[in-house]
Amino acid sequence: MGYWNGGQWWGVGPGAHSFVGDTRWWNVKHPNTFAERLRLGQAPVADFERLDDHDRHVEDVLLRIRLHSGLPTTVLTQSEQRRAAVAVTDGLLTDVGDHLVLTGRGRLLADAVVRDVLD
C-alpha cells in the first residue's frame, strides 16, 4: 500500500525497485549478475531516475485513483478538480465524500480518466 499511496520503499533482490526521497532505482534483473555485483562489493543497481514535483504529482494521481478508497480530492489542483467533475458527470468517477473513486466503466478507462483530469 505504501507504493500505491506514494510512500517510500526499499526493494530487495534481482529486478527489485526502490524509491527514497526523490530517487527511484532498480536492480539488475538477472540473478547471476545481481550476485556477482554483490560478490564484488558493487551496488546491484541497473539504473535510477529522479522525480520532480510534477512527476510525483502525476504518479500520485495515477496510482491513488486506482485504489478502492479512491483519490483524495485535496491531491488535485482546482483546475484538475473541475476536470474531475466532468468525469463524474460522464460516469467515470463517483464523488464519495472527499475522495474520487473510479466507477466500473471508469476502471476500464482509468488511464484516459487520469489523462483528462491532469493539468
CSV table of N, CA and C in Angstrom, one decimal:
chain,number,residue,atom,x,y,z
A,1,MET,N,0.8,-1.2,0.0
A,1,MET,CA,0.0,0.0,0.0
A,1,MET,C,0.9,1.3,0.0
A,2,GLY,N,2.1,1.1,0.6
A,2,GLY,CA,3.0,2.3,0.6
A,2,GLY,C,3.3,2.8,-0.8
A,3,TYR,N,3.5,1.8,-1.8
A,3,TYR,CA,3.7,2.2,-3.2
A,3,TYR,C,2.5,2.9,-3.7
A,4,TRP,N,1.3,2.4,-3.5
A,4,TRP,CA,0.1,3.0,-4.1
A,4,TRP,C,-0.3,4.3,-3.5
A,5,ASN,N,0.2,4.6,-2.3
A,5,ASN,CA,-0.1,5.8,-1.6
A,5,ASN,C,1.1,6.8,-1.7
A,6,GLY,N,2.0,6.5,-2.6
A,6,GLY,CA,3.1,7.5,-2.8
A,6,GLY,C,4.2,7.4,-1.7
A,7,GLY,N,4.3,6.3,-1.0
A,7,GLY,CA,5.3,6.2,0.1
A,7,GLY,C,6.7,5.9,-0.5
A,8,GLN,N,7.6,5.7,0.5
A,8,GLN,CA,8.9,5.3,0.1
A,8,GLN,C,9.2,3.8,0.4
A,9,TRP,N,10.0,3.2,-0.3
A,9,TRP,CA,10.2,1.8,-0.1
A,9,TRP,C,11.6,1.3,-0.6
A,10,TRP,N,12.1,0.3,0.0
A,10,TRP,CA,13.3,-0.4,-0.5
A,10,TRP,C,12.9,-1.7,-1.0
A,11,GLY,N,13.4,-2.0,-2.3
A,11,GLY,CA,13.2,-3.3,-2.9
A,11,GLY,C,14.4,-4.1,-2.7
A,12,VAL,N,14.3,-5.4,-2.5
A,12,VAL,CA,15.5,-6.3,-2.3
A,12,VAL,C,15.5,-7.4,-3.3
A,13,GLY,N,16.6,-7.6,-3.9
A,13,GLY,CA,16.7,-8.7,-4.8
A,13,GLY,C,16.8,-8.3,-6.3
A,14,PRO,N,17.0,-9.3,-7.2
A,14,PRO,CA,17.2,-9.0,-8.6
A,14,PRO,C,15.9,-8.4,-9.1
A,15,GLY,N,16.1,-7.3,-9.9
A,15,GLY,CA,14.9,-6.6,-10.5
A,15,GLY,C,14.1,-5.8,-9.6
A,16,ALA,N,14.4,-5.8,-8.3
A,16,ALA,CA,13.6,-5.0,-7.3
A,16,ALA,C,13.7,-3.5,-7.6
A,17,HIS,N,12.6,-2.8,-7.3
A,17,HIS,CA,12.6,-1.3,-7.4
A,17,HIS,C,12.6,-0.7,-6.1
A,18,SER,N,13.1,0.5,-5.9
A,18,SER,CA,13.1,1.2,-4.7
A,18,SER,C,12.8,2.6,-5.0
A,19,PHE,N,12.3,3.3,-3.9
A,19,PHE,CA,12.0,4.8,-4.1
A,19,PHE,C,12.2,5.4,-2.7
A,20,VAL,N,13.2,6.3,-2.6
A,20,VAL,CA,13.5,7.1,-1.4
A,20,VAL,C,13.8,8.5,-1.8
A,21,GLY,N,13.2,9.4,-1.1
A,21,GLY,CA,13.4,10.9,-1.3
A,21,GLY,C,12.8,11.2,-2.7
A,22,ASP,N,13.6,11.6,-3.6
A,22,ASP,CA,13.1,11.9,-5.0
A,22,ASP,C,13.7,11.0,-6.0
A,23,THR,N,14.3,9.9,-5.5
A,23,THR,CA,15.0,9.0,-6.4
A,23,THR,C,14.4,7.6,-6.4
A,24,ARG,N,14.2,7.1,-7.7
A,24,ARG,CA,13.7,5.7,-7.9
A,24,ARG,C,14.9,5.0,-8.6
A,25,TRP,N,15.1,3.8,-8.1
A,25,TRP,CA,16.2,3.0,-8.8
A,25,TRP,C,15.7,1.5,-8.8
A,26,TRP,N,16.4,0.8,-9.7
A,26,TRP,CA,16.0,-0.6,-9.9
A,26,TRP,C,17.3,-1.4,-10.0
A,27,ASN,N,17.2,-2.6,-9.5
A,27,ASN,CA,18.4,-3.5,-9.6
A,27,ASN,C,18.4,-4.3,-10.9
A,28,VAL,N,19.6,-4.8,-11.2
A,28,VAL,CA,19.7,-5.7,-12.4
A,28,VAL,C,18.8,-6.9,-12.2
A,29,LYS,N,18.3,-7.4,-13.3
A,29,LYS,CA,17.3,-8.4,-13.2
A,29,LYS,C,17.9,-9.8,-13.1
A,30,HIS,N,19.0,-10.1,-13.8
A,30,HIS,CA,19.5,-11.4,-13.8
A,30,HIS,C,20.1,-11.8,-12.4
A,31,PRO,N,19.6,-12.9,-11.8
A,31,PRO,CA,20.2,-13.3,-10.5
A,31,PRO,C,21.7,-13.5,-10.5
A,32,ASN,N,22.3,-14.1,-11.5
A,32,ASN,CA,23.7,-14.3,-11.5
A,32,ASN,C,24.5,-12.9,-11.5
A,33,THR,N,24.0,-12.0,-12.3
A,33,THR,CA,24.6,-10.6,-12.4
A,33,THR,C,24.4,-9.9,-11.1
A,34,PHE,N,23.3,-10.1,-10.5
A,34,PHE,CA,23.0,-9.5,-9.2
A,34,PHE,C,24.0,-10.0,-8.1
A,35,ALA,N,24.1,-11.3,-8.1
A,35,ALA,CA,25.0,-12.0,-7.1
A,35,ALA,C,26.5,-11.6,-7.4
A,36,GLU,N,26.9,-11.5,-8.6
A,36,GLU,CA,28.3,-11.2,-9.0
A,36,GLU,C,28.6,-9.7,-8.5
A,37,ARG,N,27.7,-8.8,-8.7
A,37,ARG,CA,27.9,-7.4,-8.3
A,37,ARG,C,28.0,-7.4,-6.7
A,38,LEU,N,27.2,-8.1,-6.1
A,38,LEU,CA,27.3,-8.1,-4.6
A,38,LEU,C,28.7,-8.8,-4.2
A,39,ARG,N,29.1,-9.8,-4.8
A,39,ARG,CA,30.3,-10.5,-4.5
A,39,ARG,C,31.5,-9.6,-4.7
A,40,LEU,N,31.4,-8.7,-5.7
A,40,LEU,CA,32.5,-7.7,-6.0
A,40,LEU,C,32.4,-6.5,-5.1
A,41,GLY,N,31.4,-6.4,-4.3
A,41,GLY,CA,31.2,-5.2,-3.4
A,41,GLY,C,30.6,-4.1,-4.2
A,42,GLN,N,30.0,-4.3,-5.3
A,42,GLN,CA,29.3,-3.3,-6.1
A,42,GLN,C,27.8,-3.2,-5.9
A,43,ALA,N,27.3,-2.1,-6.0
A,43,ALA,CA,25.8,-1.9,-5.9
A,43,ALA,C,25.2,-2.7,-7.1
A,44,PRO,N,24.1,-3.4,-6.9
A,44,PRO,CA,23.4,-4.1,-8.0
A,44,PRO,C,22.4,-3.2,-8.7
A,45,VAL,N,22.6,-1.9,-8.7
A,45,VAL,CA,21.6,-1.0,-9.3
A,45,VAL,C,21.8,-1.0,-10.8
A,46,ALA,N,20.8,-1.2,-11.6
A,46,ALA,CA,20.8,-1.1,-13.0
A,46,ALA,C,20.7,0.3,-13.5
A,47,ASP,N,19.8,1.1,-12.9
A,47,ASP,CA,19.7,2.5,-13.3
A,47,ASP,C,18.8,3.2,-12.3
A,48,PHE,N,18.7,4.5,-12.4
A,48,PHE,CA,17.9,5.3,-11.5
A,48,PHE,C,17.3,6.5,-12.2
A,49,GLU,N,16.3,7.1,-11.6
A,49,GLU,CA,15.8,8.4,-12.1
A,49,GLU,C,15.4,9.2,-10.9
A,50,ARG,N,15.4,10.5,-11.1
A,50,ARG,CA,15.0,11.5,-10.1
A,50,ARG,C,13.6,12.1,-10.5
A,51,LEU,N,12.7,12.1,-9.6
A,51,LEU,CA,11.4,12.6,-9.9
A,51,LEU,C,11.2,14.0,-9.4
A,52,ASP,N,10.7,14.9,-10.2
A,52,ASP,CA,10.5,16.3,-9.7
A,52,ASP,C,9.0,16.3,-9.2
A,53,ASP,N,8.6,17.5,-8.7
A,53,ASP,CA,7.3,17.7,-8.1
A,53,ASP,C,6.2,17.3,-9.1
A,54,HIS,N,6.4,17.7,-10.4
A,54,HIS,CA,5.3,17.4,-11.4
A,54,HIS,C,5.2,15.8,-11.6
A,55,ASP,N,6.4,15.2,-11.7
A,55,ASP,CA,6.4,13.7,-11.9
A,55,ASP,C,5.7,13.0,-10.7
A,56,ARG,N,6.0,13.5,-9.5
A,56,ARG,CA,5.4,12.9,-8.3
A,56,ARG,C,3.9,13.1,-8.2
A,57,HIS,N,3.5,14.3,-8.7
A,57,HIS,CA,2.0,14.6,-8.7
A,57,HIS,C,1.3,13.6,-9.7
A,58,VAL,N,1.9,13.5,-10.9
A,58,VAL,CA,1.3,12.6,-11.9
A,58,VAL,C,1.2,11.2,-11.4
A,59,GLU,N,2.3,10.7,-10.8
A,59,GLU,CA,2.2,9.3,-10.2
A,59,GLU,C,1.2,9.2,-9.1
A,60,ASP,N,1.2,10.2,-8.3
A,60,ASP,CA,0.2,10.2,-7.1
A,60,ASP,C,-1.2,10.0,-7.6
A,61,VAL,N,-1.6,10.8,-8.6
A,61,VAL,CA,-2.9,10.7,-9.2
A,61,VAL,C,-3.1,9.4,-9.9
A,62,LEU,N,-2.1,9.0,-10.7
A,62,LEU,CA,-2.2,7.8,-11.5
A,62,LEU,C,-2.4,6.5,-10.6
A,63,LEU,N,-1.7,6.5,-9.5
A,63,LEU,CA,-1.8,5.3,-8.6
A,63,LEU,C,-2.9,5.4,-7.6
A,64,ARG,N,-3.1,6.5,-7.0
A,64,ARG,CA,-4.1,6.6,-5.9
A,64,ARG,C,-5.5,6.5,-6.4
A,65,ILE,N,-5.8,6.9,-7.7
A,65,ILE,CA,-7.1,6.9,-8.2
A,65,ILE,C,-7.6,5.4,-8.4
A,66,ARG,N,-6.6,4.5,-8.5
A,66,ARG,CA,-6.9,3.1,-8.7
A,66,ARG,C,-7.2,2.4,-7.4
A,67,LEU,N,-7.0,3.0,-6.3
A,67,LEU,CA,-7.3,2.4,-5.0
A,67,LEU,C,-8.8,2.3,-4.8
A,68,HIS,N,-9.2,1.3,-4.0
A,68,HIS,CA,-10.6,1.1,-3.7
A,68,HIS,C,-11.1,2.3,-3.0
A,69,SER,N,-10.3,2.9,-2.1
A,69,SER,CA,-10.7,4.1,-1.4
A,69,SER,C,-10.7,5.4,-2.3
A,70,GLY,N,-10.1,5.3,-3.4
A,70,GLY,CA,-10.0,6.4,-4.4
A,70,GLY,C,-9.0,7.4,-4.1
A,71,LEU,N,-9.1,8.5,-4.8
A,71,LEU,CA,-8.1,9.6,-4.7
A,71,LEU,C,-8.7,10.8,-3.9
A,72,PRO,N,-8.0,11.2,-2.8
A,72,PRO,CA,-8.4,12.4,-2.1
A,72,PRO,C,-8.5,13.6,-3.0
A,73,THR,N,-9.6,14.3,-2.9
A,73,THR,CA,-9.7,15.5,-3.8
A,73,THR,C,-8.7,16.6,-3.5
A,74,THR,N,-8.2,16.6,-2.3
A,74,THR,CA,-7.2,17.5,-1.9
A,74,THR,C,-5.9,17.4,-2.7
A,75,VAL,N,-5.7,16.2,-3.3
A,75,VAL,CA,-4.4,16.0,-4.1
A,75,VAL,C,-4.5,16.8,-5.4
A,76,LEU,N,-5.7,17.1,-5.8
A,76,LEU,CA,-5.9,17.8,-7.1
A,76,LEU,C,-5.8,19.3,-7.0
A,77,THR,N,-5.3,19.9,-8.1
A,77,THR,CA,-5.4,21.4,-8.2
A,77,THR,C,-6.9,21.8,-8.4
A,78,GLN,N,-7.2,23.0,-8.4
A,78,GLN,CA,-8.6,23.5,-8.6
A,78,GLN,C,-9.0,23.2,-10.1
A,79,SER,N,-8.1,23.4,-11.0
A,79,SER,CA,-8.4,23.1,-12.4
A,79,SER,C,-8.6,21.6,-12.6
A,80,GLU,N,-7.8,20.8,-11.9
A,80,GLU,CA,-7.9,19.3,-12.0
A,80,GLU,C,-9.2,18.9,-11.4
A,81,GLN,N,-9.6,19.5,-10.3
A,81,GLN,CA,-10.9,19.2,-9.7
A,81,GLN,C,-12.1,19.5,-10.6
A,82,ARG,N,-12.0,20.6,-11.4
A,82,ARG,CA,-13.0,20.9,-12.3
A,82,ARG,C,-13.1,19.9,-13.4
A,83,ARG,N,-12.0,19.4,-13.9
A,83,ARG,CA,-12.0,18.4,-14.9
A,83,ARG,C,-12.4,17.0,-14.3
A,84,ALA,N,-12.1,16.8,-13.1
A,84,ALA,CA,-12.6,15.6,-12.4
A,84,ALA,C,-14.2,15.6,-12.3
A,85,ALA,N,-14.7,16.8,-12.1
A,85,ALA,CA,-16.2,16.9,-12.1
A,85,ALA,C,-16.8,16.5,-13.4
A,86,VAL,N,-16.1,16.8,-14.5
A,86,VAL,CA,-16.6,16.4,-15.8
A,86,VAL,C,-16.6,14.8,-15.9
A,87,ALA,N,-15.6,14.2,-15.3
A,87,ALA,CA,-15.5,12.7,-15.3
A,87,ALA,C,-16.6,12.1,-14.4
A,88,VAL,N,-17.0,12.9,-13.4
A,88,VAL,CA,-18.1,12.4,-12.5
A,88,VAL,C,-19.4,12.5,-13.3
A,89,THR,N,-19.6,13.6,-14.0
A,89,THR,CA,-20.8,13.8,-14.9
A,89,THR,C,-20.9,12.7,-16.0
A,90,ASP,N,-19.7,12.3,-16.5
A,90,ASP,CA,-19.6,11.3,-17.6
A,90,ASP,C,-19.7,9.9,-17.0
A,91,GLY,N,-19.8,9.7,-15.7
A,91,GLY,CA,-20.0,8.4,-15.1
A,91,GLY,C,-18.7,7.6,-15.0
A,92,LEU,N,-17.6,8.3,-15.0
A,92,LEU,CA,-16.3,7.6,-14.9
A,92,LEU,C,-15.7,7.7,-13.5
A,93,LEU,N,-16.1,8.7,-12.8
A,93,LEU,CA,-15.7,8.8,-11.4
A,93,LEU,C,-17.0,9.0,-10.6
A,94,THR,N,-16.9,8.7,-9.3
A,94,THR,CA,-18.0,9.0,-8.4
A,94,THR,C,-17.4,9.8,-7.2
A,95,ASP,N,-18.1,10.7,-6.7
A,95,ASP,CA,-17.6,11.6,-5.6
A,95,ASP,C,-18.1,11.0,-4.3
A,96,VAL,N,-17.2,10.4,-3.5
A,96,VAL,CA,-17.5,9.8,-2.2
A,96,VAL,C,-16.9,10.6,-1.1
A,97,GLY,N,-17.6,11.6,-0.6
A,97,GLY,CA,-17.1,12.4,0.4
A,97,GLY,C,-16.0,13.3,-0.1
A,98,ASP,N,-14.8,13.1,0.4
A,98,ASP,CA,-13.6,13.8,0.0
A,98,ASP,C,-12.7,13.0,-0.9
A,99,HIS,N,-13.3,12.0,-1.5
A,99,HIS,CA,-12.5,11.1,-2.4
A,99,HIS,C,-13.2,10.9,-3.8
A,100,LEU,N,-12.4,10.7,-4.8
A,100,LEU,CA,-13.0,10.4,-6.1
A,100,LEU,C,-12.6,8.9,-6.4
A,101,VAL,N,-13.7,8.2,-6.7
A,101,VAL,CA,-13.5,6.7,-6.9
A,101,VAL,C,-13.9,6.4,-8.3
A,102,LEU,N,-13.1,5.6,-9.0
A,102,LEU,CA,-13.4,5.1,-10.4
A,102,LEU,C,-14.7,4.3,-10.3
A,103,THR,N,-15.6,4.5,-11.3
A,103,THR,CA,-16.7,3.6,-11.4
A,103,THR,C,-16.2,2.3,-12.2
A,104,GLY,N,-17.1,1.4,-12.4
A,104,GLY,CA,-16.8,0.2,-13.1
A,104,GLY,C,-16.3,0.6,-14.5
A,105,ARG,N,-17.0,1.4,-15.2
A,105,ARG,CA,-16.6,1.9,-16.5
A,105,ARG,C,-15.3,2.7,-16.4
A,106,GLY,N,-15.2,3.5,-15.4
A,106,GLY,CA,-14.0,4.3,-15.2
A,106,GLY,C,-12.8,3.5,-15.0
A,107,ARG,N,-12.9,2.3,-14.4
A,107,ARG,CA,-11.8,1.4,-14.2
A,107,ARG,C,-11.3,0.9,-15.5
A,108,LEU,N,-12.2,0.7,-16.4
A,108,LEU,CA,-11.8,0.2,-17.8
A,108,LEU,C,-11.1,1.3,-18.6
A,109,LEU,N,-11.3,2.5,-18.2
A,109,LEU,CA,-10.7,3.7,-18.9
A,109,LEU,C,-9.8,4.5,-18.0
A,110,ALA,N,-9.2,3.9,-17.0
A,110,ALA,CA,-8.5,4.6,-15.9
A,110,ALA,C,-7.4,5.5,-16.5
A,111,ASP,N,-6.6,5.0,-17.4
A,111,ASP,CA,-5.6,5.9,-18.0
A,111,ASP,C,-6.1,7.1,-18.7
A,112,ALA,N,-7.2,7.0,-19.4
A,112,ALA,CA,-7.8,8.1,-20.1
A,112,ALA,C,-8.4,9.1,-19.0
A,113,VAL,N,-9.0,8.6,-18.0
A,113,VAL,CA,-9.5,9.4,-16.9
A,113,VAL,C,-8.4,10.3,-16.3
A,114,VAL,N,-7.3,9.6,-16.0
A,114,VAL,CA,-6.2,10.3,-15.4
A,114,VAL,C,-5.7,11.4,-16.4
A,115,ARG,N,-5.5,11.0,-17.6
A,115,ARG,CA,-5.0,11.9,-18.6
A,115,ARG,C,-5.9,13.2,-18.7
A,116,ASP,N,-7.2,12.9,-18.7
A,116,ASP,CA,-8.2,14.0,-18.8
A,116,ASP,C,-8.2,14.9,-17.6
A,117,VAL,N,-7.9,14.4,-16.4
A,117,VAL,CA,-8.0,15.1,-15.1
A,117,VAL,C,-6.7,16.0,-14.9
A,118,LEU,N,-5.6,15.4,-15.3
A,118,LEU,CA,-4.3,16.1,-15.0
A,118,LEU,C,-4.2,17.4,-15.9
A,119,ASP,N,-3.5,18.4,-15.3
A,119,ASP,CA,-3.2,19.6,-16.0
A,119,ASP,C,-2.3,19.3,-17.2
